[in-house]
mmCIF file of C-alpha atoms and ligand atoms in Angstrom:
data_model
loop_
_atom_site.group_PDB
_atom_site.id
_atom_site.type_symbol
_atom_site.label_atom_id
_atom_site.label_comp_id
_atom_site.label_asym_id
_atom_site.label_seq_id
_atom_site.Cartn_x
_atom_site.Cartn_y
_atom_site.Cartn_z
ATOM 1 C CA UNK E 1 20.765 -51.536 18.092
ATOM 2 C CA UNK E 2 23.424 -48.916 19.037
ATOM 3 C CA UNK E 3 24.657 -48.961 15.785
ATOM 4 C CA UNK E 4 21.848 -48.480 14.441
ATOM 5 C CA UNK E 5 21.771 -44.806 13.524
ATOM 6 C CA UNK E 6 25.511 -45.857 12.216
ATOM 7 C CA UNK E 7 24.191 -48.509 9.575
ATOM 8 C CA UNK E 8 21.058 -46.978 7.933
ATOM 9 C CA UNK E 9 21.963 -45.244 4.840
ATOM 10 C CA UNK E 10 19.114 -44.731 2.444
ATOM 11 C CA UNK E 11 19.829 -44.838 -1.448
ATOM 12 C CA UNK E 12 19.585 -41.302 -2.252
ATOM 13 C CA UNK E 13 21.352 -39.531 -5.508
ATOM 14 C CA UNK E 14 19.087 -36.092 -4.743
ATOM 15 C CA UNK E 15 19.412 -34.509 -0.970
ATOM 16 C CA UNK E 16 18.160 -30.951 -0.914
ATOM 17 C CA UNK E 17 19.697 -30.615 1.750
ATOM 18 C CA UNK E 18 23.061 -29.840 0.759
ATOM 19 C CA UNK E 19 22.333 -26.826 -0.753
ATOM 20 C CA UNK E 20 21.054 -25.458 2.966
ATOM 21 C CA UNK E 21 24.342 -26.582 4.699
ATOM 22 C CA UNK E 22 25.790 -23.231 5.085
ATOM 23 C CA UNK E 23 25.027 -19.565 5.934
ATOM 24 C CA UNK E 24 27.423 -18.952 2.234
ATOM 25 C CA UNK E 25 25.936 -21.472 0.612
ATOM 26 C CA UNK E 26 22.249 -20.947 1.284
ATOM 27 C CA UNK E 27 23.025 -17.176 0.099
ATOM 28 C CA UNK E 28 24.016 -18.423 -3.155
ATOM 29 C CA UNK E 29 20.807 -20.415 -3.861
ATOM 30 C CA UNK E 30 18.456 -17.766 -2.385
ATOM 31 C CA UNK E 31 16.062 -17.437 -4.874
ATOM 32 C CA UNK E 32 13.679 -14.121 -3.449
ATOM 33 C CA UNK E 33 15.718 -11.502 -2.087
ATOM 34 C CA UNK E 34 14.659 -7.945 -0.496
ATOM 35 C CA UNK E 35 16.336 -4.627 -1.087
ATOM 36 C CA UNK E 36 15.717 -0.681 0.547
ATOM 37 C CA UNK E 37 14.788 0.256 -3.204
ATOM 38 C CA UNK E 38 11.480 -1.939 -2.809
ATOM 39 C CA UNK E 39 10.553 -0.519 -0.025
ATOM 40 C CA UNK E 40 7.889 2.445 -0.426
ATOM 41 C CA UNK E 41 6.993 4.123 2.444
ATOM 42 C CA UNK E 42 3.135 5.316 3.604
ATOM 43 C CA UNK E 43 2.864 8.394 5.507
ATOM 44 C CA UNK E 44 0.818 9.914 7.948
ATOM 45 C CA UNK E 45 0.516 13.705 7.628
ATOM 46 C CA UNK E 46 -1.688 16.114 9.302
ATOM 47 C CA UNK E 47 -1.939 19.883 9.741
ATOM 48 C CA UNK E 48 -0.235 20.094 13.003
ATOM 49 C CA UNK E 49 3.263 22.122 14.182
ATOM 50 C CA UNK E 50 3.739 19.135 16.057
ATOM 51 C CA UNK E 51 4.266 15.187 15.458
ATOM 52 C CA UNK E 52 1.598 12.507 17.112
ATOM 53 C CA UNK E 53 2.677 8.833 17.896
ATOM 54 C CA UNK E 54 -0.292 6.591 16.148
ATOM 55 C CA UNK E 55 -2.284 5.121 18.798
ATOM 56 C CA UNK E 56 -3.893 2.106 16.319
ATOM 57 C CA UNK E 57 -0.394 2.173 14.549
ATOM 58 C CA UNK E 58 2.772 1.842 17.452
ATOM 59 C CA UNK E 59 5.911 3.059 15.987
ATOM 60 C CA UNK E 60 3.985 5.433 12.844
ATOM 61 C CA UNK E 61 3.406 9.608 13.264
ATOM 62 C CA UNK E 62 1.197 11.714 11.772
ATOM 63 C CA UNK E 63 3.351 13.808 10.537
ATOM 64 C CA UNK E 64 3.357 17.881 10.671
ATOM 65 C CA UNK E 65 5.203 18.576 7.088
ATOM 66 C CA UNK E 66 8.423 19.963 8.993
ATOM 67 C CA UNK E 67 8.888 15.615 10.680
ATOM 68 C CA UNK E 68 7.275 14.456 7.198
ATOM 69 C CA UNK E 69 10.159 16.123 4.910
ATOM 70 C CA UNK E 70 13.611 15.379 7.590
ATOM 71 C CA UNK E 71 11.400 11.831 7.515
ATOM 72 C CA UNK E 72 11.765 10.959 4.078
ATOM 73 C CA UNK E 73 14.849 12.075 4.403
ATOM 74 C CA UNK E 74 16.359 9.164 7.085
ATOM 75 C CA UNK E 75 14.484 6.526 4.604
ATOM 76 C CA UNK E 76 16.627 7.992 1.874
ATOM 77 C CA UNK E 77 19.688 7.646 4.129
ATOM 78 C CA UNK E 78 18.503 4.443 4.289
ATOM 79 C CA UNK E 79 18.043 3.737 1.168
ATOM 80 C CA UNK E 80 13.851 3.684 0.722
ATOM 81 C CA UNK E 81 13.945 6.159 -2.392
ATOM 82 C CA UNK E 82 9.755 6.470 -2.158
ATOM 83 C CA UNK E 83 6.782 7.035 0.167
ATOM 84 C CA UNK E 84 2.976 7.145 -0.868
ATOM 85 C CA UNK E 85 1.759 10.729 2.035
ATOM 86 C CA UNK E 86 -1.746 9.960 2.701
ATOM 87 C CA UNK E 87 -3.777 13.300 4.420
ATOM 88 C CA UNK E 88 -6.127 13.065 8.191
ATOM 89 C CA UNK E 89 -8.065 16.495 6.580
ATOM 90 C CA UNK E 90 -9.982 19.042 9.885
ATOM 91 C CA UNK E 91 -13.744 18.018 9.728
ATOM 92 C CA UNK E 92 -14.607 21.413 8.942
ATOM 93 C CA UNK E 93 -12.639 20.541 5.223
ATOM 94 C CA UNK E 94 -14.902 17.733 4.733
ATOM 95 C CA UNK E 95 -17.176 17.786 2.020
ATOM 96 C CA UNK E 96 -19.889 15.739 0.547
ATOM 97 C CA UNK E 97 -17.437 16.200 -2.885
ATOM 98 C CA UNK E 98 -15.033 16.718 -1.312
ATOM 99 C CA UNK E 99 -13.656 19.701 -3.532
ATOM 100 C CA UNK E 100 -10.548 19.948 -0.432
ATOM 101 C CA UNK E 101 -8.656 16.952 -2.563
ATOM 102 C CA UNK E 102 -7.760 19.153 -5.151
ATOM 103 C CA UNK E 103 -7.060 21.616 -3.425
ATOM 104 C CA UNK E 104 -3.535 23.911 -5.138
ATOM 105 C CA UNK E 105 -3.023 24.622 -1.184
ATOM 106 C CA UNK E 106 -4.352 21.807 0.220
ATOM 107 C CA UNK E 107 -2.194 19.520 2.866
ATOM 108 C CA UNK E 108 -1.482 16.712 0.792
ATOM 109 C CA UNK E 109 -0.282 19.221 -1.947
ATOM 110 C CA UNK E 110 1.857 21.373 0.420
ATOM 111 C CA UNK E 111 3.707 18.106 1.387
ATOM 112 C CA UNK E 112 4.244 16.701 -1.755
ATOM 113 C CA UNK E 113 5.945 20.714 -3.258
ATOM 114 C CA UNK E 114 7.727 20.829 0.825
ATOM 115 C CA UNK E 115 9.358 16.670 -0.147
ATOM 116 C CA UNK E 116 9.818 17.478 -3.420
ATOM 117 C CA UNK E 117 11.384 20.197 -3.047
ATOM 118 C CA UNK E 118 13.625 19.455 -0.100
ATOM 119 C CA UNK E 119 14.012 15.856 -1.778
ATOM 120 C CA UNK E 120 14.551 15.470 -4.755
ATOM 121 C CA UNK E 121 15.126 12.612 -5.363
ATOM 122 C CA UNK E 122 12.552 10.847 -4.127
ATOM 123 C CA UNK E 123 10.038 9.380 -6.316
ATOM 124 C CA UNK E 124 6.489 10.975 -4.454
ATOM 125 C CA UNK E 125 4.022 8.730 -5.152
ATOM 126 C CA UNK E 126 0.493 10.234 -3.389
ATOM 127 C CA UNK E 127 -3.586 8.025 -2.543
ATOM 128 C CA UNK E 128 -6.529 9.480 -5.052
ATOM 129 C CA UNK E 129 -9.369 9.106 -3.996
ATOM 130 C CA UNK E 130 -11.597 11.015 -1.636
ATOM 131 C CA UNK E 131 -12.067 9.041 1.717
ATOM 132 C CA UNK E 132 -10.036 11.163 3.943
ATOM 133 C CA UNK E 133 -12.616 13.979 2.661
ATOM 134 C CA UNK E 134 -15.417 13.279 2.078
ATOM 135 C CA UNK E 135 -17.956 13.898 5.218
ATOM 136 C CA UNK E 136 -20.116 10.486 4.749
ATOM 137 C CA UNK E 137 -15.713 8.528 5.294
ATOM 138 C CA UNK E 138 -17.036 6.940 1.777
ATOM 139 C CA UNK E 139 -14.111 7.058 -0.949
ATOM 140 C CA UNK E 140 -16.497 8.627 -4.089
ATOM 141 C CA UNK E 141 -19.333 10.843 -3.810
ATOM 142 C CA UNK E 142 -22.505 9.072 -1.528
ATOM 143 C CA UNK E 143 -26.241 9.127 -2.379
ATOM 144 C CA UNK E 144 -29.325 8.169 0.089
ATOM 145 C CA UNK E 145 -31.491 6.927 -1.977
ATOM 146 C CA UNK E 146 -34.693 9.041 -0.644
ATOM 147 C CA UNK E 147 -36.929 5.891 -0.405
ATOM 148 C CA UNK E 148 -35.401 3.616 0.915
ATOM 149 C CA UNK E 149 -32.007 5.655 2.940
ATOM 150 C CA UNK E 150 -29.748 2.759 1.090
ATOM 151 C CA UNK E 151 -26.244 4.424 0.234
ATOM 152 C CA UNK E 152 -25.071 4.521 -3.441
ATOM 153 C CA UNK E 153 -21.501 5.513 -4.420
ATOM 154 C CA UNK E 154 -21.727 7.062 -7.801
ATOM 155 C CA UNK E 155 -18.910 6.649 -9.956
ATOM 156 C CA UNK E 156 -18.504 8.248 -13.013
ATOM 157 C CA UNK E 157 -19.010 11.792 -10.825
ATOM 158 C CA UNK E 158 -17.086 10.458 -8.251
ATOM 159 C CA UNK E 159 -14.498 9.715 -11.254
ATOM 160 C CA UNK E 160 -14.103 13.917 -12.399
ATOM 161 C CA UNK E 161 -13.103 14.779 -9.533
ATOM 162 C CA UNK E 162 -10.479 11.581 -9.001
ATOM 163 C CA UNK E 163 -9.164 13.375 -11.886
ATOM 164 C CA UNK E 164 -9.351 16.827 -10.276
ATOM 165 C CA UNK E 165 -7.672 15.725 -7.017
ATOM 166 C CA UNK E 166 -4.974 13.530 -9.806
ATOM 167 C CA UNK E 167 -3.728 17.540 -11.105
ATOM 168 C CA UNK E 168 -3.529 19.146 -8.205
ATOM 169 C CA UNK E 169 -1.315 16.379 -6.898
ATOM 170 C CA UNK E 170 0.635 16.253 -10.730
ATOM 171 C CA UNK E 171 0.914 20.048 -10.744
ATOM 172 C CA UNK E 172 2.347 19.897 -7.166
ATOM 173 C CA UNK E 173 5.069 17.630 -8.426
ATOM 174 C CA UNK E 174 4.051 14.220 -7.859
ATOM 175 C CA UNK E 175 5.818 11.864 -9.482
ATOM 176 C CA UNK E 176 3.070 8.798 -9.508
ATOM 177 C CA UNK E 177 -0.731 8.825 -8.725
ATOM 178 C CA UNK E 178 -2.532 6.443 -7.407
ATOM 179 C CA UNK E 179 -5.986 5.589 -7.283
ATOM 180 C CA UNK E 180 -7.167 4.054 -4.026
ATOM 181 C CA UNK E 181 -10.602 4.462 -4.336
ATOM 182 C CA UNK E 182 -12.122 0.689 -6.661
ATOM 183 C CA UNK E 183 -14.133 3.200 -8.577
ATOM 184 C CA UNK E 184 -14.482 1.768 -12.413
ATOM 185 C CA UNK E 185 -12.603 3.827 -15.537
ATOM 186 C CA UNK E 186 -10.995 5.338 -13.057
ATOM 187 C CA UNK E 187 -7.763 4.711 -14.463
ATOM 188 C CA UNK E 188 -8.299 5.995 -17.851
ATOM 189 C CA UNK E 189 -9.694 8.209 -16.852
ATOM 190 C CA UNK E 190 -7.004 10.069 -14.821
ATOM 191 C CA UNK E 191 -4.667 9.439 -17.759
ATOM 192 C CA UNK E 192 -6.622 10.917 -20.153
ATOM 193 C CA UNK E 193 -6.721 14.188 -18.529
ATOM 194 C CA UNK E 194 -3.185 13.598 -17.469
ATOM 195 C CA UNK E 195 -1.786 13.856 -21.456
ATOM 196 C CA UNK E 196 -4.242 17.044 -21.224
ATOM 197 C CA UNK E 197 -2.542 19.086 -19.121
ATOM 198 C CA UNK E 198 0.806 17.973 -20.196
ATOM 199 C CA UNK E 199 1.431 15.635 -18.057
ATOM 200 C CA UNK E 200 2.293 12.384 -19.687
ATOM 201 C CA UNK E 201 5.072 11.916 -17.554
ATOM 202 C CA UNK E 202 3.412 11.350 -14.106
ATOM 203 C CA UNK E 203 2.790 7.262 -14.234
ATOM 204 C CA UNK E 204 0.182 5.717 -12.312
ATOM 205 C CA UNK E 205 -0.011 3.508 -9.781
ATOM 206 C CA UNK E 206 -3.705 1.361 -9.766
ATOM 207 C CA UNK E 207 -4.930 0.314 -6.473
ATOM 208 C CA UNK E 208 -5.711 -2.920 -9.822
ATOM 209 C CA UNK E 209 -7.289 -5.464 -6.749
ATOM 210 C CA UNK E 210 -8.185 -4.127 -3.363
ATOM 211 C CA UNK E 211 -9.998 -6.030 -1.450
ATOM 212 C CA UNK E 212 -12.791 -5.053 0.790
ATOM 213 C CA UNK E 213 -10.810 -5.750 3.791
ATOM 214 C CA UNK E 214 -11.419 -5.220 7.851
ATOM 215 C CA UNK E 215 -7.548 -5.524 7.852
ATOM 216 C CA UNK E 216 -7.608 -1.567 6.902
ATOM 217 C CA UNK E 217 -8.899 -0.989 10.398
ATOM 218 C CA UNK E 218 -6.158 0.836 11.664
ATOM 219 C CA UNK E 219 -5.474 2.785 9.142
ATOM 220 C CA UNK E 220 -8.754 3.980 9.513
ATOM 221 C CA UNK E 221 -8.640 5.196 12.836
ATOM 222 C CA UNK E 222 -5.587 6.806 12.383
ATOM 223 C CA UNK E 223 -7.242 9.242 9.737
ATOM 224 C CA UNK E 224 -10.272 9.186 11.642
ATOM 225 C CA UNK E 225 -11.955 7.907 8.058
ATOM 226 C CA UNK E 226 -13.875 5.315 8.953
ATOM 227 C CA UNK E 227 -17.829 5.838 7.156
ATOM 228 C CA UNK E 228 -19.887 7.012 8.765
ATOM 229 C CA UNK E 229 -22.554 4.164 7.177
ATOM 230 C CA UNK E 230 -22.352 1.113 5.010
ATOM 231 C CA UNK E 231 -19.534 -0.272 4.131
ATOM 232 C CA UNK E 232 -16.838 -0.308 0.698
ATOM 233 C CA UNK E 233 -18.215 -3.869 -0.570
ATOM 234 C CA UNK E 234 -19.897 -2.053 -3.721
ATOM 235 C CA UNK E 235 -16.415 -0.672 -4.907
ATOM 236 C CA UNK E 236 -13.742 -2.416 -3.288
ATOM 237 C CA UNK E 237 -13.693 -6.406 -3.744
ATOM 238 C CA UNK E 238 -14.837 -9.682 -2.479
ATOM 239 C CA UNK E 239 -12.020 -11.736 -0.864
ATOM 240 C CA UNK E 240 -13.510 -14.559 -2.054
ATOM 241 C CA UNK E 241 -12.100 -13.953 -5.809
ATOM 242 C CA UNK E 242 -9.428 -13.946 -7.563
ATOM 243 C CA UNK E 243 -10.934 -14.008 -11.377
ATOM 244 C CA UNK E 244 -12.011 -10.912 -11.015
ATOM 245 C CA UNK E 245 -8.765 -9.667 -9.955
ATOM 246 C CA UNK E 246 -7.256 -10.162 -13.425
ATOM 247 C CA UNK E 247 -10.906 -8.361 -14.943
ATOM 248 C CA UNK E 248 -9.472 -5.596 -13.168
ATOM 249 C CA UNK E 249 -5.479 -5.399 -14.291
ATOM 250 C CA UNK E 250 -6.827 -5.889 -17.192
ATOM 251 C CA UNK E 251 -9.207 -3.026 -16.960
ATOM 252 C CA UNK E 252 -6.444 -1.038 -15.831
ATOM 253 C CA UNK E 253 -3.690 -1.958 -18.079
ATOM 254 C CA UNK E 254 -6.158 -1.123 -20.993
ATOM 255 C CA UNK E 255 -6.072 1.694 -19.500
ATOM 256 C CA UNK E 256 -3.113 2.805 -19.227
ATOM 257 C CA UNK E 257 -1.429 1.913 -15.513
ATOM 258 C CA UNK E 258 2.074 2.067 -15.491
ATOM 259 C CA UNK E 259 2.058 -0.121 -12.406
ATOM 260 C CA UNK E 260 -0.314 -2.777 -10.742
ATOM 261 C CA UNK E 261 -1.382 -3.226 -6.516
ATOM 262 C CA UNK E 262 -3.296 -5.820 -4.547
ATOM 263 C CA UNK E 263 -4.185 -5.065 -1.176
ATOM 264 C CA UNK E 264 -3.406 -5.873 0.848
ATOM 265 C CA UNK E 265 -0.759 -8.278 0.660
ATOM 266 C CA UNK E 266 -0.187 -11.138 2.935
ATOM 267 C CA UNK E 267 -3.468 -12.411 3.412
ATOM 268 C CA UNK E 268 -4.042 -12.240 -0.890
ATOM 269 C CA UNK E 269 -0.090 -14.014 -1.675
ATOM 270 C CA UNK E 270 -2.568 -15.968 -4.458
ATOM 271 C CA UNK E 271 -3.435 -12.481 -5.587
ATOM 272 C CA UNK E 272 0.196 -11.549 -6.508
ATOM 273 C CA UNK E 273 0.705 -14.807 -7.728
ATOM 274 C CA UNK E 274 -1.801 -14.858 -9.970
ATOM 275 C CA UNK E 275 -1.526 -10.874 -11.589
ATOM 276 C CA UNK E 276 2.070 -11.847 -11.145
ATOM 277 C CA UNK E 277 1.097 -14.739 -13.951
ATOM 278 C CA UNK E 278 -0.803 -12.937 -16.059
ATOM 279 C CA UNK E 279 0.936 -9.245 -16.849
ATOM 280 C CA UNK E 280 3.165 -7.581 -18.021
ATOM 281 C CA UNK E 281 3.182 -4.888 -15.592
ATOM 282 C CA UNK E 282 5.395 -4.058 -12.417
ATOM 283 C CA UNK E 283 3.519 -4.938 -9.724
ATOM 284 C CA UNK E 284 3.550 -3.821 -6.208
ATOM 285 C CA UNK E 285 2.069 -5.164 -3.374
ATOM 286 C CA UNK E 286 0.636 -3.388 -0.052
ATOM 287 C CA UNK E 287 1.317 -4.345 3.227
ATOM 288 C CA UNK E 288 -1.430 -2.684 4.843
ATOM 289 C CA UNK E 289 -1.208 -2.020 8.912
ATOM 290 C CA UNK E 290 -3.799 -4.815 9.694
ATOM 291 C CA UNK E 291 -0.727 -6.516 8.795
ATOM 292 C CA UNK E 292 1.726 -4.829 10.684
ATOM 293 C CA UNK E 293 -0.595 -3.879 13.764
ATOM 294 C CA UNK E 294 -0.708 -8.290 14.439
ATOM 295 C CA UNK E 295 2.918 -8.255 13.707
ATOM 296 C CA UNK E 296 4.165 -5.969 15.758
ATOM 297 C CA UNK E 297 1.426 -6.642 19.146
ATOM 298 C CA UNK E 298 2.290 -9.802 19.117
ATOM 299 C CA UNK E 299 5.975 -9.093 18.901
ATOM 300 C CA UNK E 300 5.518 -7.013 22.211
ATOM 301 C CA UNK E 301 3.662 -9.206 24.207
ATOM 302 C CA UNK E 302 7.027 -11.906 23.276
ATOM 303 C CA UNK E 303 4.672 -14.128 20.687
ATOM 304 C CA UNK E 304 6.484 -13.502 17.628
ATOM 305 C CA UNK E 305 10.513 -12.459 17.038
ATOM 306 C CA UNK E 306 9.248 -9.307 15.376
ATOM 307 C CA UNK E 307 12.637 -8.984 13.057
ATOM 308 C CA UNK E 308 12.325 -12.034 11.876
ATOM 309 C CA UNK E 309 8.683 -12.372 11.421
ATOM 310 C CA UNK E 310 9.246 -9.118 10.010
ATOM 311 C CA UNK E 311 11.558 -9.913 6.923
ATOM 312 C CA UNK E 312 9.544 -13.188 6.730
ATOM 313 C CA UNK E 313 6.194 -11.573 6.000
ATOM 314 C CA UNK E 314 8.478 -9.210 3.564
ATOM 315 C CA UNK E 315 10.460 -11.949 1.546
ATOM 316 C CA UNK E 316 6.995 -13.840 1.426
ATOM 317 C CA UNK E 317 5.237 -10.933 0.073
ATOM 318 C CA UNK E 318 8.631 -10.471 -2.619
ATOM 319 C CA UNK E 319 9.057 -14.383 -3.349
ATOM 320 C CA UNK E 320 4.953 -14.627 -4.575
ATOM 321 C CA UNK E 321 5.940 -12.594 -7.559
ATOM 322 C CA UNK E 322 5.483 -8.189 -6.354
ATOM 323 C CA UNK E 323 8.095 -5.946 -7.294
ATOM 324 C CA UNK E 324 7.652 -3.711 -4.442
ATOM 325 C CA UNK E 325 6.323 -3.506 -1.653
ATOM 326 C CA UNK E 326 4.496 -0.802 0.560
ATOM 327 C CA UNK E 327 5.468 -1.312 4.219
ATOM 328 C CA UNK E 328 5.030 0.343 7.688
ATOM 329 C CA UNK E 329 8.175 -1.682 7.991
ATOM 330 C CA UNK E 330 10.098 0.254 5.239
ATOM 331 C CA UNK E 331 12.894 2.441 7.337
ATOM 332 C CA UNK E 332 13.286 -0.385 9.478
ATOM 333 C CA UNK E 333 13.605 -3.489 7.767
ATOM 334 C CA UNK E 334 16.383 -1.377 5.085
ATOM 335 C CA UNK E 335 18.386 -0.635 8.202
ATOM 336 C CA UNK E 336 18.069 -4.840 8.523
ATOM 337 C CA UNK E 337 19.205 -5.561 5.471
ATOM 338 C CA UNK E 338 21.960 -2.444 5.515
HETATM 339 C C1 LIG H 401 -8.422 5.023 1.496
HETATM 340 C C2 LIG H 401 -7.236 3.712 1.402
HETATM 341 C C3 LIG H 401 -7.623 2.289 2.373
HETATM 342 C C4 LIG H 401 -6.073 2.334 2.664
HETATM 343 C C5 LIG H 401 -5.002 3.313 1.246
HETATM 344 N N1 LIG H 401 -6.186 3.667 0.904
HETATM 345 C C6 LIG H 401 -8.822 2.461 3.642
HETATM 346 C C7 LIG H 401 -9.642 1.437 2.994
HETATM 347 O O1 LIG H 401 -9.426 1.118 1.779
HETATM 348 O O2 LIG H 401 -10.729 1.989 3.486
HETATM 349 C C8 LIG H 401 -5.656 1.122 3.241
HETATM 350 C C9 LIG H 401 -3.868 0.961 3.869
HETATM 351 C C10 LIG H 401 -3.758 0.367 5.159
HETATM 352 O O3 LIG H 401 -5.146 -0.491 6.134
HETATM 353 O O4 LIG H 401 -2.491 0.364 5.971
HETATM 354 N N2 LIG H 401 -8.414 4.670 -0.398
#
């Protein structure tokens, strides 16, 4: 019996473990490689001269303009060359139509100018949606049915405001505008508005398949942007659907999107793969606040290894087919790849 192990030999011409034997061989056969150039860092900005840690998103801050410019510089030094901004808007600037979103002197517009003048080579992407500006906390203009009180999010009037918002971002120097609202027809309308105003070099990264997800919870906490009533299920997609994501991708492509996006990322890897297979456009995926927070909190309690799970989650998203990843881990992952 003592020779049992030595004697047993399978007739196996193919032994997959040969390619896993050493770190060097594993490096040679690795199929998916992350690079800091893949990452887009989402940054929060507020109207204040101080930088505030965000309780619902440990490791993230609401930046002052100065803090924001500084943070973009830090990211760029690590090789993260693209950022996207999300503003926390003062309550008294919010309104039903969210007009503040297109104010040339608004917070985001000033942030774009400040960051582009300090870091001209960094790609500045802006979120186009009404929720930070809308007094109802929705991504579009809300109308309440006078009899039932049911809320309706008005598609076409919202698209008009989104075009104004996108134009104001382009005028301030944004490289790409990124509509996250999920209104129908907004990509085509924004493309036409940009072209009419001679902003044909400003690109559109469209939130193509954005799901009505509970994983956005910590983000809404960070910006005080949760809907005051109702939910986002009449415009964001049903988590149960995948064929519909392909229809969204077709529509955005036909309307002139430069980059498509799937959001959230980790729980929607099949959608990333499906869109990747269907479309030749570059594809982004957004590892959202809830995905980030779950990793951060499990690691804080010592349940998982933060760095390893961070890298594994990002590798999975890229392996599924994403070319680029919006992630709150951008700086840390870049440092690790360093
Ligand atoms: C809103 C917007 C949201 C996120 C990005 N843009 C929240 C929402 O749709 O309610 C979520 C990002 C995250 O959770 O990290 N236009």
